mmCIF file of C-alpha atoms in Angstrom:
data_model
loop_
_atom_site.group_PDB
_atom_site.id
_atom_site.type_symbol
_atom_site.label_atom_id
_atom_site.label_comp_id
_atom_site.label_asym_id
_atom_site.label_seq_id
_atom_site.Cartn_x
_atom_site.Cartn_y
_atom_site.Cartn_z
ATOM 1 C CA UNK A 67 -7.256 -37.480 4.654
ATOM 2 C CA UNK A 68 -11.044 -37.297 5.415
ATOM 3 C CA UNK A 69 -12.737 -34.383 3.351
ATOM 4 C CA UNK A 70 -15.690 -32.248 4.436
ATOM 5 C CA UNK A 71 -18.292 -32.061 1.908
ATOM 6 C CA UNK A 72 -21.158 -29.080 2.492
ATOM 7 C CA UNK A 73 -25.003 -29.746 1.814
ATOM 8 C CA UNK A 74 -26.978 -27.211 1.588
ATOM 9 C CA UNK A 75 -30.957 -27.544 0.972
ATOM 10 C CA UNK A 76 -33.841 -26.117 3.072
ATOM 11 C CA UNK A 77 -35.471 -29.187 3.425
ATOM 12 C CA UNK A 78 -34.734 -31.286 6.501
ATOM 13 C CA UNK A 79 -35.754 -34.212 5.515
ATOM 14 C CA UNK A 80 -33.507 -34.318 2.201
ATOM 15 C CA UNK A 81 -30.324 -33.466 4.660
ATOM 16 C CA UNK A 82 -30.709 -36.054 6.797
ATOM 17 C CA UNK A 83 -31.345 -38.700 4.298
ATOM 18 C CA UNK A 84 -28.161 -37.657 2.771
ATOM 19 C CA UNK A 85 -26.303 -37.785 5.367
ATOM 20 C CA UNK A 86 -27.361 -41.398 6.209
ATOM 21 C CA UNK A 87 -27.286 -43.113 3.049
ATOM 22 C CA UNK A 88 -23.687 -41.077 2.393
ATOM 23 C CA UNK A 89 -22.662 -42.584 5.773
ATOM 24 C CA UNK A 90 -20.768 -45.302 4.143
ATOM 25 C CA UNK A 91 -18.379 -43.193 2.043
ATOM 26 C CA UNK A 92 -17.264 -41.881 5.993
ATOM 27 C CA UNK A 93 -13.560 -43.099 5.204
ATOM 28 C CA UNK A 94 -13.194 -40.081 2.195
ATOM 29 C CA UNK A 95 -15.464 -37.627 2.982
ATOM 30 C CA UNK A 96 -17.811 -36.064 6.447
ATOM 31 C CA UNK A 97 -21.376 -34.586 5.675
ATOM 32 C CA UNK A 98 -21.422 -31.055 7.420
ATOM 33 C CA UNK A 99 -25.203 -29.723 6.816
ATOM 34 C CA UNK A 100 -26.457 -25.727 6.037
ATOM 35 C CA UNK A 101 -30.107 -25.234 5.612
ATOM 36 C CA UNK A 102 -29.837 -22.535 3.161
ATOM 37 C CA UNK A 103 -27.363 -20.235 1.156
ATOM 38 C CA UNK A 104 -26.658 -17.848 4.804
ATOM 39 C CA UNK A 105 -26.409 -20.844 6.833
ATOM 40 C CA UNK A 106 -23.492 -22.473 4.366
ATOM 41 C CA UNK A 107 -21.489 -18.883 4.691
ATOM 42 C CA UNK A 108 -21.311 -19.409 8.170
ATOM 43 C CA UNK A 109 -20.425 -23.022 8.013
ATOM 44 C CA UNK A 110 -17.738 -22.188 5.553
ATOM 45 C CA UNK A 111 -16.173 -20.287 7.990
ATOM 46 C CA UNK A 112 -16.290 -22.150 10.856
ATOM 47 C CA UNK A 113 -15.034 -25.473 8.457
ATOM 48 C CA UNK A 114 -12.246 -26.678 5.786
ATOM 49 C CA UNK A 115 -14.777 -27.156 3.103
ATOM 50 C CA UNK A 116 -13.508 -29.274 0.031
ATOM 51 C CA UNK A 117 -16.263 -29.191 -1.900
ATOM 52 C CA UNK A 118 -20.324 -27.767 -1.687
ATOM 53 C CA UNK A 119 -23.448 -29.370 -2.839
ATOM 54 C CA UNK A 120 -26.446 -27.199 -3.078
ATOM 55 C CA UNK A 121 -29.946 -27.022 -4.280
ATOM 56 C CA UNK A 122 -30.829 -23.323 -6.146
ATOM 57 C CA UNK A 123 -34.215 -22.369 -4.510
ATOM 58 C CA UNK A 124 -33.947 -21.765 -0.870
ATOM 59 C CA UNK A 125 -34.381 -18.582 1.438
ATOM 60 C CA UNK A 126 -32.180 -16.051 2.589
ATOM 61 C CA UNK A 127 -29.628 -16.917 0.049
ATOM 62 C CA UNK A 128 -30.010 -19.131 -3.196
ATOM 63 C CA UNK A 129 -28.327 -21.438 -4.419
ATOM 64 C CA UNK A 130 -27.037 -19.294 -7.691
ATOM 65 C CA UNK A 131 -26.141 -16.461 -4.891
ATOM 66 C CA UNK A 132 -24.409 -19.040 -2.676
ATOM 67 C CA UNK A 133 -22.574 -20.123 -5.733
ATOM 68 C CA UNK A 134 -21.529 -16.250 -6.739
ATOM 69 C CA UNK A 135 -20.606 -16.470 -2.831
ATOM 70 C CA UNK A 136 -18.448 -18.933 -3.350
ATOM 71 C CA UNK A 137 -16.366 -18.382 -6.345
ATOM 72 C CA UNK A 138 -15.441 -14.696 -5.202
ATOM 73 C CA UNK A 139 -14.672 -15.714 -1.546
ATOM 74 C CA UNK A 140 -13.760 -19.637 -1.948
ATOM 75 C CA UNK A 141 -12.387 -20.180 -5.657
ATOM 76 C CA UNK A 142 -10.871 -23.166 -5.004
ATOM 77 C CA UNK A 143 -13.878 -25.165 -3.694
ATOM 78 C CA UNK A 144 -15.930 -26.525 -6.196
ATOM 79 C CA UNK A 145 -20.007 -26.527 -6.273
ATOM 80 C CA UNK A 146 -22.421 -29.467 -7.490
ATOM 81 C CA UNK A 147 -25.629 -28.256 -8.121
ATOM 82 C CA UNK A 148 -28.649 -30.032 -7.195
ATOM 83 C CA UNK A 149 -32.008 -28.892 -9.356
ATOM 84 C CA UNK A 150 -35.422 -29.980 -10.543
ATOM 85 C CA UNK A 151 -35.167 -28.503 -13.674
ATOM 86 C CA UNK A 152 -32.570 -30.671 -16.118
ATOM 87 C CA UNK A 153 -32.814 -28.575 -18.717
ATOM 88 C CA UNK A 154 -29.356 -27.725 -21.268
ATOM 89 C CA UNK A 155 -29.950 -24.369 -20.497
ATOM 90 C CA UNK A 156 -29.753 -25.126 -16.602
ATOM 91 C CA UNK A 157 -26.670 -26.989 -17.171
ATOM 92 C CA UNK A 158 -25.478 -23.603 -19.370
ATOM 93 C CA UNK A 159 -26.315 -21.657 -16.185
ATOM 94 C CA UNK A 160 -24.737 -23.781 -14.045
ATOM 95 C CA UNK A 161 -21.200 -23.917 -15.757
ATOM 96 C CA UNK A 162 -21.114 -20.005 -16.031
ATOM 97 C CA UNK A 163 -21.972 -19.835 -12.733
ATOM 98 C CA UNK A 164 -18.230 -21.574 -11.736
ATOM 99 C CA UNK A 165 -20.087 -25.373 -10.967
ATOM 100 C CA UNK A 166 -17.964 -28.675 -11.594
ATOM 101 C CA UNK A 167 -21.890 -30.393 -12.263
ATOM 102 C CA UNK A 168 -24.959 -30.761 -11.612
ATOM 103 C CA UNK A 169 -27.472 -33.421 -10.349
ATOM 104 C CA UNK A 170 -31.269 -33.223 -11.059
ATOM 105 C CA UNK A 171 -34.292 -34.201 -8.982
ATOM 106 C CA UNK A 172 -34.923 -37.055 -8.098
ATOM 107 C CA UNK A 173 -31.549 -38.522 -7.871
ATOM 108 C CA UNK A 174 -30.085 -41.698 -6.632
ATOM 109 C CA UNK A 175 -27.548 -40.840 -3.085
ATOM 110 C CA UNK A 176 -25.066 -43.207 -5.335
ATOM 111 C CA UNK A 177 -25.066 -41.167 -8.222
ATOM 112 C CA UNK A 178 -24.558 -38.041 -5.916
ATOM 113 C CA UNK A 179 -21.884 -40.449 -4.204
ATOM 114 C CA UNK A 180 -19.986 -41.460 -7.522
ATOM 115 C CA UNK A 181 -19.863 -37.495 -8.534
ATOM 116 C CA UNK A 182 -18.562 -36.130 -5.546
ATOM 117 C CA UNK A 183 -16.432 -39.072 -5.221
ATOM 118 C CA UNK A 184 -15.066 -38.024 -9.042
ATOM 119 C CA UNK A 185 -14.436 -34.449 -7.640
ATOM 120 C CA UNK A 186 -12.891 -35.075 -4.672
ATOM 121 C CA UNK A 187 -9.930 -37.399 -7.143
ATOM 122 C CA UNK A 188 -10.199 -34.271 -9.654
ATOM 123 C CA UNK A 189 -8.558 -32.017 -6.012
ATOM 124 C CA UNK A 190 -5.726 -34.540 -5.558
ATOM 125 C CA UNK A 191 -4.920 -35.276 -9.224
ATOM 126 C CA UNK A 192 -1.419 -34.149 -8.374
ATOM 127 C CA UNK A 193 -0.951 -36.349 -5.913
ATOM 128 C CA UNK A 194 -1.028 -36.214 -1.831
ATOM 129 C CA UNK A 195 1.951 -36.406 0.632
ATOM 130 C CA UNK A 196 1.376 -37.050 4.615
ATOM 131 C CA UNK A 197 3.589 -35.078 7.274
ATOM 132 C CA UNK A 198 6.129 -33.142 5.344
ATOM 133 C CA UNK A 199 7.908 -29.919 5.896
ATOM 134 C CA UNK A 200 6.088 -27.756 3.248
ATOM 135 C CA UNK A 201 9.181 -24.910 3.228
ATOM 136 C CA UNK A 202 11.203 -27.361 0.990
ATOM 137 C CA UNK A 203 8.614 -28.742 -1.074
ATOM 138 C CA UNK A 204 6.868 -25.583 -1.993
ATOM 139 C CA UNK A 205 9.935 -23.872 -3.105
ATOM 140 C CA UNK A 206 10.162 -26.843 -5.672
ATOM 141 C CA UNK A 207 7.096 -25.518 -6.366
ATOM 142 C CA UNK A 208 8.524 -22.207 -7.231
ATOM 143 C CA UNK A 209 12.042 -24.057 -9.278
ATOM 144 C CA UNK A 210 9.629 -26.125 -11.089
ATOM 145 C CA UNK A 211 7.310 -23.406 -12.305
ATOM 146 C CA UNK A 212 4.198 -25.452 -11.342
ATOM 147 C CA UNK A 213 0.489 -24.267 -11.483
ATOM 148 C CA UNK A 214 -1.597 -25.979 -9.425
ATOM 149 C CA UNK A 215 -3.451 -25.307 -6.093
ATOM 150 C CA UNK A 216 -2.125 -26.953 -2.643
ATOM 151 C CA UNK A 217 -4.332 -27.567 0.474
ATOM 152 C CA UNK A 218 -2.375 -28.049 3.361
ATOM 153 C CA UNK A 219 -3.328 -29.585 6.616
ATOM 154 C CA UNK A 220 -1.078 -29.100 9.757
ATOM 155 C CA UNK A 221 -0.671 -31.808 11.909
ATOM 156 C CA UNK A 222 -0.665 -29.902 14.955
ATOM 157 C CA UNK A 223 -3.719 -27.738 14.707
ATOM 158 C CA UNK A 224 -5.657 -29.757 12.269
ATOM 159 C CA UNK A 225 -6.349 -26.585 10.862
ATOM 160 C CA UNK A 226 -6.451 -26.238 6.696
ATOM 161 C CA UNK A 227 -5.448 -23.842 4.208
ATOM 162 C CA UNK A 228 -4.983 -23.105 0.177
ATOM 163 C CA UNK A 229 -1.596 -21.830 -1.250
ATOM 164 C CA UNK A 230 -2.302 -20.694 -5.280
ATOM 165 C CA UNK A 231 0.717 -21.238 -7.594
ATOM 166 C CA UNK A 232 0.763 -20.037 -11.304
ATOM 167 C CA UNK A 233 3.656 -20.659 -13.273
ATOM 168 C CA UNK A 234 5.892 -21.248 -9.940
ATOM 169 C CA UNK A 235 4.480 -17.960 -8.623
ATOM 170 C CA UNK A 236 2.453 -17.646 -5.203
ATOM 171 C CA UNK A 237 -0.707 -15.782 -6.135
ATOM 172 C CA UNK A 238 -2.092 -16.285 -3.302
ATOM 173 C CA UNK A 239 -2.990 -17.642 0.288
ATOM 174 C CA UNK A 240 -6.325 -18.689 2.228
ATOM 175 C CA UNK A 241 -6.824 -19.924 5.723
ATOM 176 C CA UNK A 242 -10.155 -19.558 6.605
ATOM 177 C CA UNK A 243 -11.081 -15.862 6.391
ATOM 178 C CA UNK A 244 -7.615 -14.582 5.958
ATOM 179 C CA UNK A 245 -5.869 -14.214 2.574
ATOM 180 C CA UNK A 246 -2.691 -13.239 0.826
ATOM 181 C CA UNK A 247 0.359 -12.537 3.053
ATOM 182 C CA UNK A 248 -0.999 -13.220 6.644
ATOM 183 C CA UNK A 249 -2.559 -16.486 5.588
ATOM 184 C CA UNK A 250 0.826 -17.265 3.475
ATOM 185 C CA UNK A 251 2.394 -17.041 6.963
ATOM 186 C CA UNK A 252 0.441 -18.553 9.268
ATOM 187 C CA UNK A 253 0.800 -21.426 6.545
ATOM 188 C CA UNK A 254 4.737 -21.297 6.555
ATOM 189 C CA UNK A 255 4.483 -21.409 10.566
ATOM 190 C CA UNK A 256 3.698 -24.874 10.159
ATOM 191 C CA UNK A 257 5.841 -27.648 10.938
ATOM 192 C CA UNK A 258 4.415 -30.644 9.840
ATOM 193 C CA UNK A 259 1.439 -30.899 6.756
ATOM 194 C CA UNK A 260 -0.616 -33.359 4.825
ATOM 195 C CA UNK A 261 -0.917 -31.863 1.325
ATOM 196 C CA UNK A 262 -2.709 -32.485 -1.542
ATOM 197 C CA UNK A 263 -1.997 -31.041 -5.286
ATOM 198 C CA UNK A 264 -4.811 -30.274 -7.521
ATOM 199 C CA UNK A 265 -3.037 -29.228 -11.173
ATOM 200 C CA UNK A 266 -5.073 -26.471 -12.185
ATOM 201 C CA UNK A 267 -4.941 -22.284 -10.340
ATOM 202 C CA UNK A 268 -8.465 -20.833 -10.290
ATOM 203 C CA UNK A 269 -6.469 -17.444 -9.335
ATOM 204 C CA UNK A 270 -5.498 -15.013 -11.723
ATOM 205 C CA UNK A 271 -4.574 -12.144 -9.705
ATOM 206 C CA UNK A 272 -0.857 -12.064 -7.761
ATOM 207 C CA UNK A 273 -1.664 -10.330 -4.627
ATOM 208 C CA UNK A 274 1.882 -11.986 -2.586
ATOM 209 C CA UNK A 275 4.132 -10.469 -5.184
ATOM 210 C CA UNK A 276 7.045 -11.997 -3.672
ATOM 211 C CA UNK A 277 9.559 -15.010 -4.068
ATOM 212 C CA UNK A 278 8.984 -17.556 -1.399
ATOM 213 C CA UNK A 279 12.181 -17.779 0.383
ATOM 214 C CA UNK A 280 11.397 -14.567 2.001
ATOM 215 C CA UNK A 281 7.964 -15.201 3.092
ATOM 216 C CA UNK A 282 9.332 -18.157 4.906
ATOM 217 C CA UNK A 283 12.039 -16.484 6.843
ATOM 218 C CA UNK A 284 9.610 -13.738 7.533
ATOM 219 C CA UNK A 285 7.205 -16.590 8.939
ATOM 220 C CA UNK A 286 9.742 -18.220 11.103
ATOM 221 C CA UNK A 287 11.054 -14.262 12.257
ATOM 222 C CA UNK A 288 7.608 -13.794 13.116
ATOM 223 C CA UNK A 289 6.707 -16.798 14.869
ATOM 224 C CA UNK A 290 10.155 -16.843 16.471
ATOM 225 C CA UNK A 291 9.151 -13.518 18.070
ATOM 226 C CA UNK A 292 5.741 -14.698 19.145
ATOM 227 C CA UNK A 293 7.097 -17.007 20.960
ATOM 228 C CA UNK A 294 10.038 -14.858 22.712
ATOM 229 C CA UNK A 295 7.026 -12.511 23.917
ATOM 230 C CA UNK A 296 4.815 -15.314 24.724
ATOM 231 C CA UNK A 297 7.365 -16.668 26.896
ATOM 232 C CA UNK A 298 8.436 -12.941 28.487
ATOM 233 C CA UNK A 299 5.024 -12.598 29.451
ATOM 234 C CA UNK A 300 4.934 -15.494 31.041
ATOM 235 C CA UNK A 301 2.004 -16.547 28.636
ATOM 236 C CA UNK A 302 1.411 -19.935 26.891
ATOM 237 C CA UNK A 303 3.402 -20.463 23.615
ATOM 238 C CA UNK A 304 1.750 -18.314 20.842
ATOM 239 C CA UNK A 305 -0.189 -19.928 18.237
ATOM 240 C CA UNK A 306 -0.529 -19.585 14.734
ATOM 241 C CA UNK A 307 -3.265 -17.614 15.492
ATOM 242 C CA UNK A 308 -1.138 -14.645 17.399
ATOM 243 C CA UNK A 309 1.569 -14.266 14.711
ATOM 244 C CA UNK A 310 1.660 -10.811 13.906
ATOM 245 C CA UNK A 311 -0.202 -9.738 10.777
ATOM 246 C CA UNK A 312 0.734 -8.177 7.209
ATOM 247 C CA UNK A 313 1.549 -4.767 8.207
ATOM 248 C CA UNK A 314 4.153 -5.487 10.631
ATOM 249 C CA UNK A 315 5.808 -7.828 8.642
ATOM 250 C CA UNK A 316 6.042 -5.560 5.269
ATOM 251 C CA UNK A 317 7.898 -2.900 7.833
ATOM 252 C CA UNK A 318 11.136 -5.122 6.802
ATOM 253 C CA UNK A 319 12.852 -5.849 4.079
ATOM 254 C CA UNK A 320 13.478 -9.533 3.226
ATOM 255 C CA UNK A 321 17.283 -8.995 3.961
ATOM 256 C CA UNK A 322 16.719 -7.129 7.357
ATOM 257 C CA UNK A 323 13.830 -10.253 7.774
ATOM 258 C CA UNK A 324 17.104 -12.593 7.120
ATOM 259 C CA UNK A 325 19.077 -9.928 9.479
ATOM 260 C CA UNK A 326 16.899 -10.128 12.494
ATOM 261 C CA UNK A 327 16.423 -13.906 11.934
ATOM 262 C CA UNK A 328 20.220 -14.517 12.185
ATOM 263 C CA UNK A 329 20.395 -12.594 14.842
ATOM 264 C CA UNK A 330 17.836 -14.379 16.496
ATOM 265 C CA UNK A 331 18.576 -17.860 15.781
ATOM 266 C CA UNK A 332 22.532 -18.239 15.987
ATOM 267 C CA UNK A 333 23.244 -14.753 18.108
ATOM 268 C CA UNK A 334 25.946 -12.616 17.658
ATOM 269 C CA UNK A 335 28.496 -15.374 16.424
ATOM 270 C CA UNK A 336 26.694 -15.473 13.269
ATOM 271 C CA UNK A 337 29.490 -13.180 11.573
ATOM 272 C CA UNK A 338 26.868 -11.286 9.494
ATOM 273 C CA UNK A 339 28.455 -8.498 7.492
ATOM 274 C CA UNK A 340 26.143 -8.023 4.769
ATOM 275 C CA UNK A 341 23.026 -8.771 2.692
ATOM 276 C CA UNK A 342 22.108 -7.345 -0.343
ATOM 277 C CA UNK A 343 20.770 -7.833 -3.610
ATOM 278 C CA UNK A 344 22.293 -8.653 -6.681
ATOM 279 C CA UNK A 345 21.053 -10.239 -10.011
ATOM 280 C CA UNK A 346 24.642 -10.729 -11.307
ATOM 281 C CA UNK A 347 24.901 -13.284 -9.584
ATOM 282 C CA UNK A 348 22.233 -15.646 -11.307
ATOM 283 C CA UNK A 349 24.550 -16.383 -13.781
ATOM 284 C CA UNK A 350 26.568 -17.923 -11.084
ATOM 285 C CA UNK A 351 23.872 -20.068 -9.149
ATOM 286 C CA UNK A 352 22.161 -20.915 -12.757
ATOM 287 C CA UNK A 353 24.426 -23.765 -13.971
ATOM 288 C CA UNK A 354 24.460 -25.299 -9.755
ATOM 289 C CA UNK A 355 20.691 -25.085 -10.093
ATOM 290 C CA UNK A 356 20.579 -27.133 -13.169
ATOM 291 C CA UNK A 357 22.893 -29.683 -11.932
ATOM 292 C CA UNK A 358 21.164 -30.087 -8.549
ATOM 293 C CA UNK A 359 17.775 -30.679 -10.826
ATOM 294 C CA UNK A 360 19.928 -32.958 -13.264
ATOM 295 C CA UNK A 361 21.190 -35.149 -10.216
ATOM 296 C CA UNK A 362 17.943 -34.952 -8.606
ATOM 297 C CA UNK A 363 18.965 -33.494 -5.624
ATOM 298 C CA UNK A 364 15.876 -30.819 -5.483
ATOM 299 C CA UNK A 365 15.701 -27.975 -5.649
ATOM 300 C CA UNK A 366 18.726 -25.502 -4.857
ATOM 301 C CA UNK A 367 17.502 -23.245 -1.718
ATOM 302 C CA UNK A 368 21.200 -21.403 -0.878
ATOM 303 C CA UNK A 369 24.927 -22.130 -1.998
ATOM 304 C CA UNK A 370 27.581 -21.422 0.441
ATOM 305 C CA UNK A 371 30.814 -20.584 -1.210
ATOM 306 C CA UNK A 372 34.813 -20.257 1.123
ATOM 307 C CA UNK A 373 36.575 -18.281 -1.279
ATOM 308 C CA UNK A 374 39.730 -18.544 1.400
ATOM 309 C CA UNK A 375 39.698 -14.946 1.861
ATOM 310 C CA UNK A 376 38.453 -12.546 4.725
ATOM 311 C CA UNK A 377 34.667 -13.367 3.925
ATOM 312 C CA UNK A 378 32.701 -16.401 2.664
ATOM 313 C CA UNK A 379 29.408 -15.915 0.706
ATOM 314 C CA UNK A 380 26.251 -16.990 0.742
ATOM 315 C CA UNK A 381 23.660 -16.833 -2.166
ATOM 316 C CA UNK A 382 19.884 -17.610 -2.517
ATOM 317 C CA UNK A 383 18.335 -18.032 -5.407
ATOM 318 C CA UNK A 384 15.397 -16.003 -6.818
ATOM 319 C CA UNK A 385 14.482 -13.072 -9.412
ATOM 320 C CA UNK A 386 17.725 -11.068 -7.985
ATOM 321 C CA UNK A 387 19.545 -13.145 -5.657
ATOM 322 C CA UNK A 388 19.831 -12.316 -1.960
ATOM 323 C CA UNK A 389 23.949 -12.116 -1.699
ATOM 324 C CA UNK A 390 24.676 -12.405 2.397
ATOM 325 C CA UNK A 391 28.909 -12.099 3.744
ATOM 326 C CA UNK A 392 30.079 -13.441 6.735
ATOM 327 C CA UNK A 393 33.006 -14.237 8.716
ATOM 328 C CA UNK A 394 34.831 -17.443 7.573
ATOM 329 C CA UNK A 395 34.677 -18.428 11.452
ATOM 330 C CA UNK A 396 30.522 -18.118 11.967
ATOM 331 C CA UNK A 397 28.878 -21.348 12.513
ATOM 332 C CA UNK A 398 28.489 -22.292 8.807
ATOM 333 C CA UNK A 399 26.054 -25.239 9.751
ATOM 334 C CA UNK A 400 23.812 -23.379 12.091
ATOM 335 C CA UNK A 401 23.546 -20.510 9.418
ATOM 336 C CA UNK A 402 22.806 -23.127 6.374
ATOM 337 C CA UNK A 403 20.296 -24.731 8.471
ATOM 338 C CA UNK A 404 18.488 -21.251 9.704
ATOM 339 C CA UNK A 405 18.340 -20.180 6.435
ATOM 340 C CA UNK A 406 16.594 -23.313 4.841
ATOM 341 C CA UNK A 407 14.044 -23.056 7.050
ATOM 342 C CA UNK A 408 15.108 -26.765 8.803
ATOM 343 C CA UNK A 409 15.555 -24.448 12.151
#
């Protein structure tokens, strides 16, 4: 996967020959060039930025604002700063400031090379897997209790974005200018990703406050729907883009969410009689969990259980488990499969 790297400097001259002599590290990383602090805003918009290298003294927008910029907007993309003053107090500055290093004037382009070639490993210390399905591997995100920060790229769209986990908790979400729950599911309304796991959360703050199980039913409810009016109208198949945003989707309830998805998906055979929450029931799915981990068999997303009697159950996992009844006849496959998210 082929990074882009931001320069920013108000000197021409310095861009371009940084770009050229930076040309031959093209297989890792793509120069994309700001000419000062307000020009890199807009180009971190417009771009998946993986990392930002900047020199301090430029108009408009410094380099120390740029960085300020960046760590409340961007926390997850690391600065280099580029000075003429290598001083230990600069380097002090720097640090506080949120910067992974710095680089003083005049530098050699490999030395610039071999740090943000060091950074760029430092983002995918966890590791990087091409075209999954990121429903199932998150939530072993969420079993295994991981901190770390995951960039996604879907295949599709080539578009990027940032999911936050502390402690197996989403935090939060980022695709381009949109955070928290929209961003969460415009991410979870992709099929197919190329992630990459960096194993360390510059978030503190949990603005999702939610398990992830319902997020991604309410992400495939909501692109499910997108599509159904898309296709009413006669319009071209919604994208990403269209899905509606964070105040429709906190109308519902994760069960109704699981309700209207049902419904959706497998129709009115789906034999739905109930959904509801109880946390009495983790002492059931507990010991299944920890065999499915012991096995390695992943992480446990839903149990189905035929009790023989007038209704079977279903239970997913989380804080307080999501308990759903149906009829014994429903199409037990279809529902498994809706609910995992494989639908």
């Amino acid at each position: 996967m082929i990074r882009n790297v931001l320069f920013v400097d108000d000197d021409l001259e310095m861009l371009q020959a940084l770009k050229e002599g930076l040309e031959k590290y093209g297989d890792t990383f793509s120069a994309i060039l700001a000419q000062d602090g307000q020009d890199a805003v807009d180009k971190l918009q417009q771009h998946t930025i993986s990392l930002v290298v900047t020199d301090l003294k430029m108009p408009r927008m410094d380099g120390f604002s740029l960085l300020a910029y960046i760590m409340e907007r961007y926390p997850d993309i690391p600065v280099i700063i580029i000075t003429g003053y290598s001083t230990a107090e600069m380097k002090r500055l720097a640090q506080e400031g949120g910067a992974v290093g710095y680089i003083s004037k005049p530098f050699l382009i490999e030395d610039l090379a071999h740090q943000i070639m060091k950074t760029l490993r430092k983002e995918s210390d966890g590791g990087t897997l091409h075209s999954v399905s990121s429903g199932m591997f998150l939530q072993l995100m969420e079993m295994e209790e991981r901190t770390c920060t995951i960039r996604l790229v879907d295949k599709a769209s080539g578009k990027g974005g940032v999911l936050f986990f502390r402690n197996g908790e989403l935090m939060n979400a980022r695709v381009d200018q949109l955070k928290g729950l929209p961003a969460a599911y415009q991410i979870f309304s992709w099929d197919e990703v190329t992630l990459s796991i960096q194993n360390e959360c510059p978030v503190k703050e949990n603005i999702i406050n939610s398990d992830l199980q319902p997020i991604i039913l309410d992400a495939a409810r909501l692109k499910d729907e997108a599509e159904a009016d898309a296709q009413e109208s006669g319009a071209p198949t919604a994208s990403e883009d269209q899905l509606p945003n964070q105040t429709t989707a906190q109308t519902l309830s994760p069960m109704e969410s699981m309700r209207q998805l049902l419904q959706r998906k497998v129709g009115d055979r789906c034999g739905l009689q109930d959904i509801y929450r109880d946390k009495a029931m983790n002492e059931l799915v507990g010991p299944f969990a920890a065999l499915g981990q012991q096995c390695s068999f992943g992480a446990m997303k839903l149990g189905y259980f035929d009790r023989g009697a007038n209704t079977d159950t279903i239970i997913m996992p989380g804080d307080e488990c999501i308990v759903i009844q149906v009829n014994p006849r429903c199409p037990r496959d279809k529902i498994i499969q809706v609910l995992s998210g494989d639908a």
